[in-house]
PDB file of C-alpha atoms in Angstrom:
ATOM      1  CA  UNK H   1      86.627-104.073  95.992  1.00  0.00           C
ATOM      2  CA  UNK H   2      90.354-105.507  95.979  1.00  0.00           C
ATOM      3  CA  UNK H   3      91.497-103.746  99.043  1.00  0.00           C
ATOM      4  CA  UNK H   4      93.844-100.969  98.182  1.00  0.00           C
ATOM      5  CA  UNK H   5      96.879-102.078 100.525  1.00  0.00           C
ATOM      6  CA  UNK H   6     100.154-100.203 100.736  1.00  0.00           C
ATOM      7  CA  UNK H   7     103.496-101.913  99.754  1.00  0.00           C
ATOM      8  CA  UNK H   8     104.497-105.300 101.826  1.00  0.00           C
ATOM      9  CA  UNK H   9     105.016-106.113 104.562  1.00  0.00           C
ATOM     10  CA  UNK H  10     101.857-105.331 106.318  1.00  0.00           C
ATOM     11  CA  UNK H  11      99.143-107.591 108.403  1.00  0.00           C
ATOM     12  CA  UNK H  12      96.370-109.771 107.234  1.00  0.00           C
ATOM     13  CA  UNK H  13      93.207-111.213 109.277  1.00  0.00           C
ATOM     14  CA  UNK H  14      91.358-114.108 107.437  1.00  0.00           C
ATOM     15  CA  UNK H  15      88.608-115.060 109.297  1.00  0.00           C
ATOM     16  CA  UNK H  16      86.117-117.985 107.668  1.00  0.00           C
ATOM     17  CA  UNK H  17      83.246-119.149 109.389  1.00  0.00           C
ATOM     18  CA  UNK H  18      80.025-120.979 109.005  1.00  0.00           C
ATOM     19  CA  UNK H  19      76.754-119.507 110.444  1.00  0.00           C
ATOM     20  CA  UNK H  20      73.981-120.814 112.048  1.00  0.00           C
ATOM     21  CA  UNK H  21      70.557-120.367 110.740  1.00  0.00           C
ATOM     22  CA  UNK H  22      69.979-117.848 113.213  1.00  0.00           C
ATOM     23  CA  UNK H  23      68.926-114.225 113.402  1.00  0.00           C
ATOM     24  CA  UNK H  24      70.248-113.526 110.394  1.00  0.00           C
ATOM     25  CA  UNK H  25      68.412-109.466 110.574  1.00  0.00           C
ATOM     26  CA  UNK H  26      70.789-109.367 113.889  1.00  0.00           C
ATOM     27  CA  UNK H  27      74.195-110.629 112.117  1.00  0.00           C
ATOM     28  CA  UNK H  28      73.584-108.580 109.357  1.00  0.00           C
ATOM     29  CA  UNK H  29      73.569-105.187 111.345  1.00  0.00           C
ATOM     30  CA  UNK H  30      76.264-106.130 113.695  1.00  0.00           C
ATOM     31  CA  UNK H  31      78.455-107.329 110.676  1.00  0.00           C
ATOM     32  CA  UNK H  32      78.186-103.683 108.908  1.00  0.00           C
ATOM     33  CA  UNK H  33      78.580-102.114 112.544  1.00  0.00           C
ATOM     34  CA  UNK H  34      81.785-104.119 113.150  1.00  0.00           C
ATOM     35  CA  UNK H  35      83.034-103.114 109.464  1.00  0.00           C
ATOM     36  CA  UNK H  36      82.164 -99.379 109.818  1.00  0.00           C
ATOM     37  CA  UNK H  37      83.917 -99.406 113.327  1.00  0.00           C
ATOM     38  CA  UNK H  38      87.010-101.218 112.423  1.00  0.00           C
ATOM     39  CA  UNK H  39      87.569 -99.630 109.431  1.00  0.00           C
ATOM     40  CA  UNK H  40      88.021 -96.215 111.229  1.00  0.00           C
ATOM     41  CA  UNK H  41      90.627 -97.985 113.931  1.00  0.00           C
ATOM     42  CA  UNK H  42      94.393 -96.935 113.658  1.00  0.00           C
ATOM     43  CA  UNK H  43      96.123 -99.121 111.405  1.00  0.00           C
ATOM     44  CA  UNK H  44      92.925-100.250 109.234  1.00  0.00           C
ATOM     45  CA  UNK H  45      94.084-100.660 105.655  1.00  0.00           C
ATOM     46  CA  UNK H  46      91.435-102.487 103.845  1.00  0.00           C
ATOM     47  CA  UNK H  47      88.770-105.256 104.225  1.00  0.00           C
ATOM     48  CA  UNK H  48      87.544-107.839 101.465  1.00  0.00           C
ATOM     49  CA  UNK H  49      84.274-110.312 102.081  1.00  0.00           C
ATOM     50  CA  UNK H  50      83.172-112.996 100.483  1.00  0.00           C
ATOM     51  CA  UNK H  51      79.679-115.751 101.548  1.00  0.00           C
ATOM     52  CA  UNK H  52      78.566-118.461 100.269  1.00  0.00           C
ATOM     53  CA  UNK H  53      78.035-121.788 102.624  1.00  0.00           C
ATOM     54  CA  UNK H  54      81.150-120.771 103.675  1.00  0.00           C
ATOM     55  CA  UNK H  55      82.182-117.079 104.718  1.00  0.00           C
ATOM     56  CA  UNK H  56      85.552-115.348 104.075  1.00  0.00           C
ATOM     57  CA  UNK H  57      86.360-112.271 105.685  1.00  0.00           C
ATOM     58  CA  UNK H  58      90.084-111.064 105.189  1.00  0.00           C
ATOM     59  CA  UNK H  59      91.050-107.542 107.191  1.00  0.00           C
ATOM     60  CA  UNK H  60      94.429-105.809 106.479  1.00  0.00           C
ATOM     61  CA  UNK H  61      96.749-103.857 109.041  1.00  0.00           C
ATOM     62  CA  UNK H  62      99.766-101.774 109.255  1.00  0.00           C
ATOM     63  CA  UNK H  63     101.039-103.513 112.301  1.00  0.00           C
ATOM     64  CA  UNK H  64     100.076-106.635 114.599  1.00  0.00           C
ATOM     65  CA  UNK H  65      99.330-104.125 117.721  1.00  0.00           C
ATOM     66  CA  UNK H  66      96.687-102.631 115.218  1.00  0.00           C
ATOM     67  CA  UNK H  67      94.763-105.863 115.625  1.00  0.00           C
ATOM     68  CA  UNK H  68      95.299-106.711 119.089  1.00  0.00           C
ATOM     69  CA  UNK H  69      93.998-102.751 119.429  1.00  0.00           C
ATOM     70  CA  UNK H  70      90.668-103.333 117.321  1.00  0.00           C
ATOM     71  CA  UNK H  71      90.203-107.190 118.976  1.00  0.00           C
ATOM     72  CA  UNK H  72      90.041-105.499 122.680  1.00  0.00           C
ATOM     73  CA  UNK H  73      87.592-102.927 121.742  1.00  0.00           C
ATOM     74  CA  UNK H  74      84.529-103.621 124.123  1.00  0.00           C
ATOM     75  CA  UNK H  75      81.775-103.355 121.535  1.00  0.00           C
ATOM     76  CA  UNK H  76      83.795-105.755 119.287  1.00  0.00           C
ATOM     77  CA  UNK H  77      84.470-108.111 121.971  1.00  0.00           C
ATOM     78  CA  UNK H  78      80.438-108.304 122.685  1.00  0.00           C
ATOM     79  CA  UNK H  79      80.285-108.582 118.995  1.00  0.00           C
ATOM     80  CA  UNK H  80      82.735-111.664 119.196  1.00  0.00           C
ATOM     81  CA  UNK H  81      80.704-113.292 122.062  1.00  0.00           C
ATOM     82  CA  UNK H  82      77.474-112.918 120.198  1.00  0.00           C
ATOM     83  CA  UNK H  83      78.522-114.272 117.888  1.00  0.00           C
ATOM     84  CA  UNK H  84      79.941-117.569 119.314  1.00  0.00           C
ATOM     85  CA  UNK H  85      76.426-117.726 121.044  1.00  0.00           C
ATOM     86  CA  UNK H  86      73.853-117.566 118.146  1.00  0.00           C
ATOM     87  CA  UNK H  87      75.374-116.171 114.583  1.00  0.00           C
ATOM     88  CA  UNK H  88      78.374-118.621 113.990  1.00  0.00           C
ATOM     89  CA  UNK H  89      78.611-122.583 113.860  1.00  0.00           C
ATOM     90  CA  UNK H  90      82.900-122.885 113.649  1.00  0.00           C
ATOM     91  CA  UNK H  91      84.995-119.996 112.572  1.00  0.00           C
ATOM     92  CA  UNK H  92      88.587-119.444 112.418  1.00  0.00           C
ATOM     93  CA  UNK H  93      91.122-116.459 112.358  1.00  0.00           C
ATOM     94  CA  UNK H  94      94.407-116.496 110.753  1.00  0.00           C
ATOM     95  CA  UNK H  95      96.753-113.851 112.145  1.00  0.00           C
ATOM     96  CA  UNK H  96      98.719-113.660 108.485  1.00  0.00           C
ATOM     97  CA  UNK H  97     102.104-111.641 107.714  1.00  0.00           C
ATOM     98  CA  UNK H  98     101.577-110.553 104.292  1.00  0.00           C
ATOM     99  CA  UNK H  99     105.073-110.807 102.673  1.00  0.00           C
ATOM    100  CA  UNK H 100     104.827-110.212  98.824  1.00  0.00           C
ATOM    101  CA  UNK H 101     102.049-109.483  96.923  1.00  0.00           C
ATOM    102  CA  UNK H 102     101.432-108.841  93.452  1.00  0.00           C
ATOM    103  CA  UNK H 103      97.701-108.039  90.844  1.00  0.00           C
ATOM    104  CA  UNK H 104      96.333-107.809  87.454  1.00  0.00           C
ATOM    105  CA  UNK H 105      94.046-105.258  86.188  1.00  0.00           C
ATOM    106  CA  UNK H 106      92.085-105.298  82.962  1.00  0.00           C
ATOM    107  CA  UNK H 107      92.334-102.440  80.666  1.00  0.00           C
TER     108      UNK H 107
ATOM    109  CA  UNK M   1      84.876-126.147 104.915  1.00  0.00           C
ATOM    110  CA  UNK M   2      87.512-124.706 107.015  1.00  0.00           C
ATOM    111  CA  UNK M   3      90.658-125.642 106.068  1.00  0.00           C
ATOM    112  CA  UNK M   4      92.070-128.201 108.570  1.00  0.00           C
ATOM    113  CA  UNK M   5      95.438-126.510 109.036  1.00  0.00           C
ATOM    114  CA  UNK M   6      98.668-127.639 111.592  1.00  0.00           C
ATOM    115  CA  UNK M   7      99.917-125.476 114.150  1.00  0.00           C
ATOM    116  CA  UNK M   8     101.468-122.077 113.054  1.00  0.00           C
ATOM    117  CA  UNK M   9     103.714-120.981 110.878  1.00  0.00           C
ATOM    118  CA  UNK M  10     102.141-122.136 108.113  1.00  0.00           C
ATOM    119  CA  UNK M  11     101.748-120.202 104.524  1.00  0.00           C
ATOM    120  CA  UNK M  12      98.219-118.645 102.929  1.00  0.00           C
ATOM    121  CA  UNK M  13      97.644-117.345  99.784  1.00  0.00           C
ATOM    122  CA  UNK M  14      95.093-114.815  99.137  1.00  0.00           C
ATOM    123  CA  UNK M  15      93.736-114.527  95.586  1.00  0.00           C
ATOM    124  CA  UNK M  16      90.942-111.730  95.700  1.00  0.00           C
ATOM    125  CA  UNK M  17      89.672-111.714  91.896  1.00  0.00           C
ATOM    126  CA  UNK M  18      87.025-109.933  90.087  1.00  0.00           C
ATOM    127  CA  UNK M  19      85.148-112.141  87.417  1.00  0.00           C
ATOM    128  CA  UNK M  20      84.533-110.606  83.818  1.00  0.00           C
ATOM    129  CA  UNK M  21      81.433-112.121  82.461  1.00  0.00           C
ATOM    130  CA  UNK M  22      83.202-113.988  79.555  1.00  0.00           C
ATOM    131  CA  UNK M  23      83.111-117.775  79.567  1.00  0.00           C
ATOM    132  CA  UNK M  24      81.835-119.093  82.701  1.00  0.00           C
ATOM    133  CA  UNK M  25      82.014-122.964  81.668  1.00  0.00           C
ATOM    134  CA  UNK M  26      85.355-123.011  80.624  1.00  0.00           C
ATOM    135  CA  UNK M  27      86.495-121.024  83.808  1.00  0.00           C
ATOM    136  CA  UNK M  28      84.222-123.428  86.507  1.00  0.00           C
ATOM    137  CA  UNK M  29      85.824-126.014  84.200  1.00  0.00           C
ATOM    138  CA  UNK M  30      89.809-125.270  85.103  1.00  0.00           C
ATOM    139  CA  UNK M  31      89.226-123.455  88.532  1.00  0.00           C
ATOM    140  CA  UNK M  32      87.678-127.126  89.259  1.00  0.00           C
ATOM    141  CA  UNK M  33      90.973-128.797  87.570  1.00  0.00           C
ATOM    142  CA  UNK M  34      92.932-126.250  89.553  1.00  0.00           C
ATOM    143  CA  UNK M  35      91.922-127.090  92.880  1.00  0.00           C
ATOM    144  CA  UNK M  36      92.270-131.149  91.944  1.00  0.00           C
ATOM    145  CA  UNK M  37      95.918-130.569  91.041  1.00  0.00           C
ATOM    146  CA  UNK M  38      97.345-127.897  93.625  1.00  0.00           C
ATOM    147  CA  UNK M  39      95.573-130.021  95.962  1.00  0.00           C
ATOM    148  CA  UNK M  40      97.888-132.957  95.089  1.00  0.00           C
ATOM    149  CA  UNK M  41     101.090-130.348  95.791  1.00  0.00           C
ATOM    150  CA  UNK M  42     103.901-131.414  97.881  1.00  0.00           C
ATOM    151  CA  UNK M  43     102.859-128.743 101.121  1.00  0.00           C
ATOM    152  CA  UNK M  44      99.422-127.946 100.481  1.00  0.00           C
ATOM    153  CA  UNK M  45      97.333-128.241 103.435  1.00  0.00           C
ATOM    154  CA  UNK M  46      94.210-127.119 102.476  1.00  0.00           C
ATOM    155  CA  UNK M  47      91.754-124.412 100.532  1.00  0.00           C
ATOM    156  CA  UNK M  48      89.027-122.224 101.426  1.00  0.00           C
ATOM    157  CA  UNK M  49      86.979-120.316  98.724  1.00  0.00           C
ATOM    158  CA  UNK M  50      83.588-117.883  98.870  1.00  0.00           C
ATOM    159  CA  UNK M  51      82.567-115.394  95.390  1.00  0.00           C
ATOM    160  CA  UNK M  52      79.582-112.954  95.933  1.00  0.00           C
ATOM    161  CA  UNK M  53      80.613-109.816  93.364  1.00  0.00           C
ATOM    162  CA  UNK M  54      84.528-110.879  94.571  1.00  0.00           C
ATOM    163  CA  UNK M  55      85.901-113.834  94.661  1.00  0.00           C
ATOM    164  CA  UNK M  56      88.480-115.043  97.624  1.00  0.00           C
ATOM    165  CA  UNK M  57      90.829-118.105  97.637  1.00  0.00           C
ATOM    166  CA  UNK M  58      92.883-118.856 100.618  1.00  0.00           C
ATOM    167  CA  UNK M  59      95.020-121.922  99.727  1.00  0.00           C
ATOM    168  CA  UNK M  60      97.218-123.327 102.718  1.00  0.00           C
ATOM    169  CA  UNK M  61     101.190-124.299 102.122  1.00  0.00           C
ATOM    170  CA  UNK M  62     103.981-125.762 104.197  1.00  0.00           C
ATOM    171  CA  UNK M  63     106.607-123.583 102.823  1.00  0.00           C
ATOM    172  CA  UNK M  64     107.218-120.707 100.540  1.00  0.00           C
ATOM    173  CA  UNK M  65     109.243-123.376  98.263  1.00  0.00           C
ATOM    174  CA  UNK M  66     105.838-124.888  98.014  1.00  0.00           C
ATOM    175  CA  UNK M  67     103.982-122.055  97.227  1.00  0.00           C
ATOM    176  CA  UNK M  68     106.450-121.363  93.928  1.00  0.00           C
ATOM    177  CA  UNK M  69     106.170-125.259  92.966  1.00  0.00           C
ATOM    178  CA  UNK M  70     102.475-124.944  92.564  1.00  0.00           C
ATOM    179  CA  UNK M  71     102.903-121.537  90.723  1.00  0.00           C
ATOM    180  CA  UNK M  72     105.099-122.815  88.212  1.00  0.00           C
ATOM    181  CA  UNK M  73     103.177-125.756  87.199  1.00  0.00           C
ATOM    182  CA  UNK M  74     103.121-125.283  83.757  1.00  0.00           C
ATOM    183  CA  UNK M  75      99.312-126.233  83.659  1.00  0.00           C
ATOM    184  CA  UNK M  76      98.910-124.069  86.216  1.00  0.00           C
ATOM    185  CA  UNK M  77     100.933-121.345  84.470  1.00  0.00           C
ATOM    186  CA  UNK M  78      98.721-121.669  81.533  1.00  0.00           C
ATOM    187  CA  UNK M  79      95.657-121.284  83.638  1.00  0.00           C
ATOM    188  CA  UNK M  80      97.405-118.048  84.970  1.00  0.00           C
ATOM    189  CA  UNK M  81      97.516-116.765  81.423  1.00  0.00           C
ATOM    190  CA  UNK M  82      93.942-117.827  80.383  1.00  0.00           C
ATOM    191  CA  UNK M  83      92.952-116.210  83.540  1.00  0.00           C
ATOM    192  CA  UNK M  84      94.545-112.622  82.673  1.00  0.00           C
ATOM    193  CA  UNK M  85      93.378-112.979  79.298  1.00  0.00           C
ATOM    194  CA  UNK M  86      89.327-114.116  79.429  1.00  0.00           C
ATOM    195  CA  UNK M  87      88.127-114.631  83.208  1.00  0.00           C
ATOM    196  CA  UNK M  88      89.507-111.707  85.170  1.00  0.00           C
ATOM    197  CA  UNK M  89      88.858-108.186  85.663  1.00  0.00           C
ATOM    198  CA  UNK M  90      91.603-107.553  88.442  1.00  0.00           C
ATOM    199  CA  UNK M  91      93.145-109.914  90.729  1.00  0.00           C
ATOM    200  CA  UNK M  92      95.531-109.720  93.619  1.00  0.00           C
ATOM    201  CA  UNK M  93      97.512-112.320  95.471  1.00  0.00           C
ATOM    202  CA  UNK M  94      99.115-112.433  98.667  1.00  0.00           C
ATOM    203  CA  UNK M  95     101.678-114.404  99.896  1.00  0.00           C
ATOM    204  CA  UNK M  96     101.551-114.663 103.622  1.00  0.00           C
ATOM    205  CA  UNK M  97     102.785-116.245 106.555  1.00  0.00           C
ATOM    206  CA  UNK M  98     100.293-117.403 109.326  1.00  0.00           C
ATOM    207  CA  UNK M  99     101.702-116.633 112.485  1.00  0.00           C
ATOM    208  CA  UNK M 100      98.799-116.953 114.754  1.00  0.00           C
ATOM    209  CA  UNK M 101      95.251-119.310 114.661  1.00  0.00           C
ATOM    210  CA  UNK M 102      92.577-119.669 116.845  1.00  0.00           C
ATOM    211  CA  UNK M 103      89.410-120.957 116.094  1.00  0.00           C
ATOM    212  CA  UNK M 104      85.958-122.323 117.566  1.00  0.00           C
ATOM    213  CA  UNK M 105      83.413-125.024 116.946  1.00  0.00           C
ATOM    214  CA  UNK M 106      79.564-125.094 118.205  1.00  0.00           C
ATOM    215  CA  UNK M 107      79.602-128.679 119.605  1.00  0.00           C
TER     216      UNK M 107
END
């Protein structure tokens, strides 16, 4: 899915990492836990994922204290710290300002 | 790889796409060409890209001035067009400035 974001401006995430070769059963769960729990915080407009050596992971939000709200959430900050222990190589986040934005659809 | 980007604010654009199923050569083909010129742009800084059933580019700019250079390319302007007419369903692009990066590497 495109995510179905409102008019500009509003917040973007983008968050690429590598993995490891580990636990793969374990990242899997915790990365549909994390979606399904961030996509119900305040401010959650939309999420769009992409893997293949490398992974892209781009979140969208009404305001910046949305994501400062959803990054302090205890079970995503274990999440985080999991992750920097076993699931991910390198990653990096991108705390975007979307400030125009524009699509295509097909007939 | 993860784009080696300077200290914020930079510029990102998102393209999200949808693939039809028409002509997969000839769009490898130019999204290979595409990536070989923008990548020689005055400003770009660097590109990230993962497809599973979507596809996400993040390409990396200086400036918004460089970010309308590249688009108006008239190769890459013809790409656009060959794009809307045979290799995507829907797209979306967003034009964003980077306010904020952290990252993290497994050493």
């Amino acid at each position: 899915m495109i995510a179905n974001t409102p008019k500009t401006p509003y917040y973007a995430v983008i968050f690429t990492s590598f993995r490891t070769d580990d636990d793969a059963a374990g990242y899997s769960e915790m990365a549909e836990k994390m979606v399904e729990m961030g996509s119900k915080m305040k401010g959650f407009l939309g999420i769009e994922s992409a893997r293949n050596e490398v992974g892209i992971t781009v979140s969208y939000w009404e305001t910046l204290e949305d994501i400062r709200n959803w990054k302090q959430v205890s079970e995503h900050q274990s999440a985080q710290l999991e992750g920097r222990n076993k699931w991910y190589s390198a990653y990096k986040t991108r705390i975007c300002k979307v400030e125009r934005d524009y699509g295509f659809e097909k007939l």
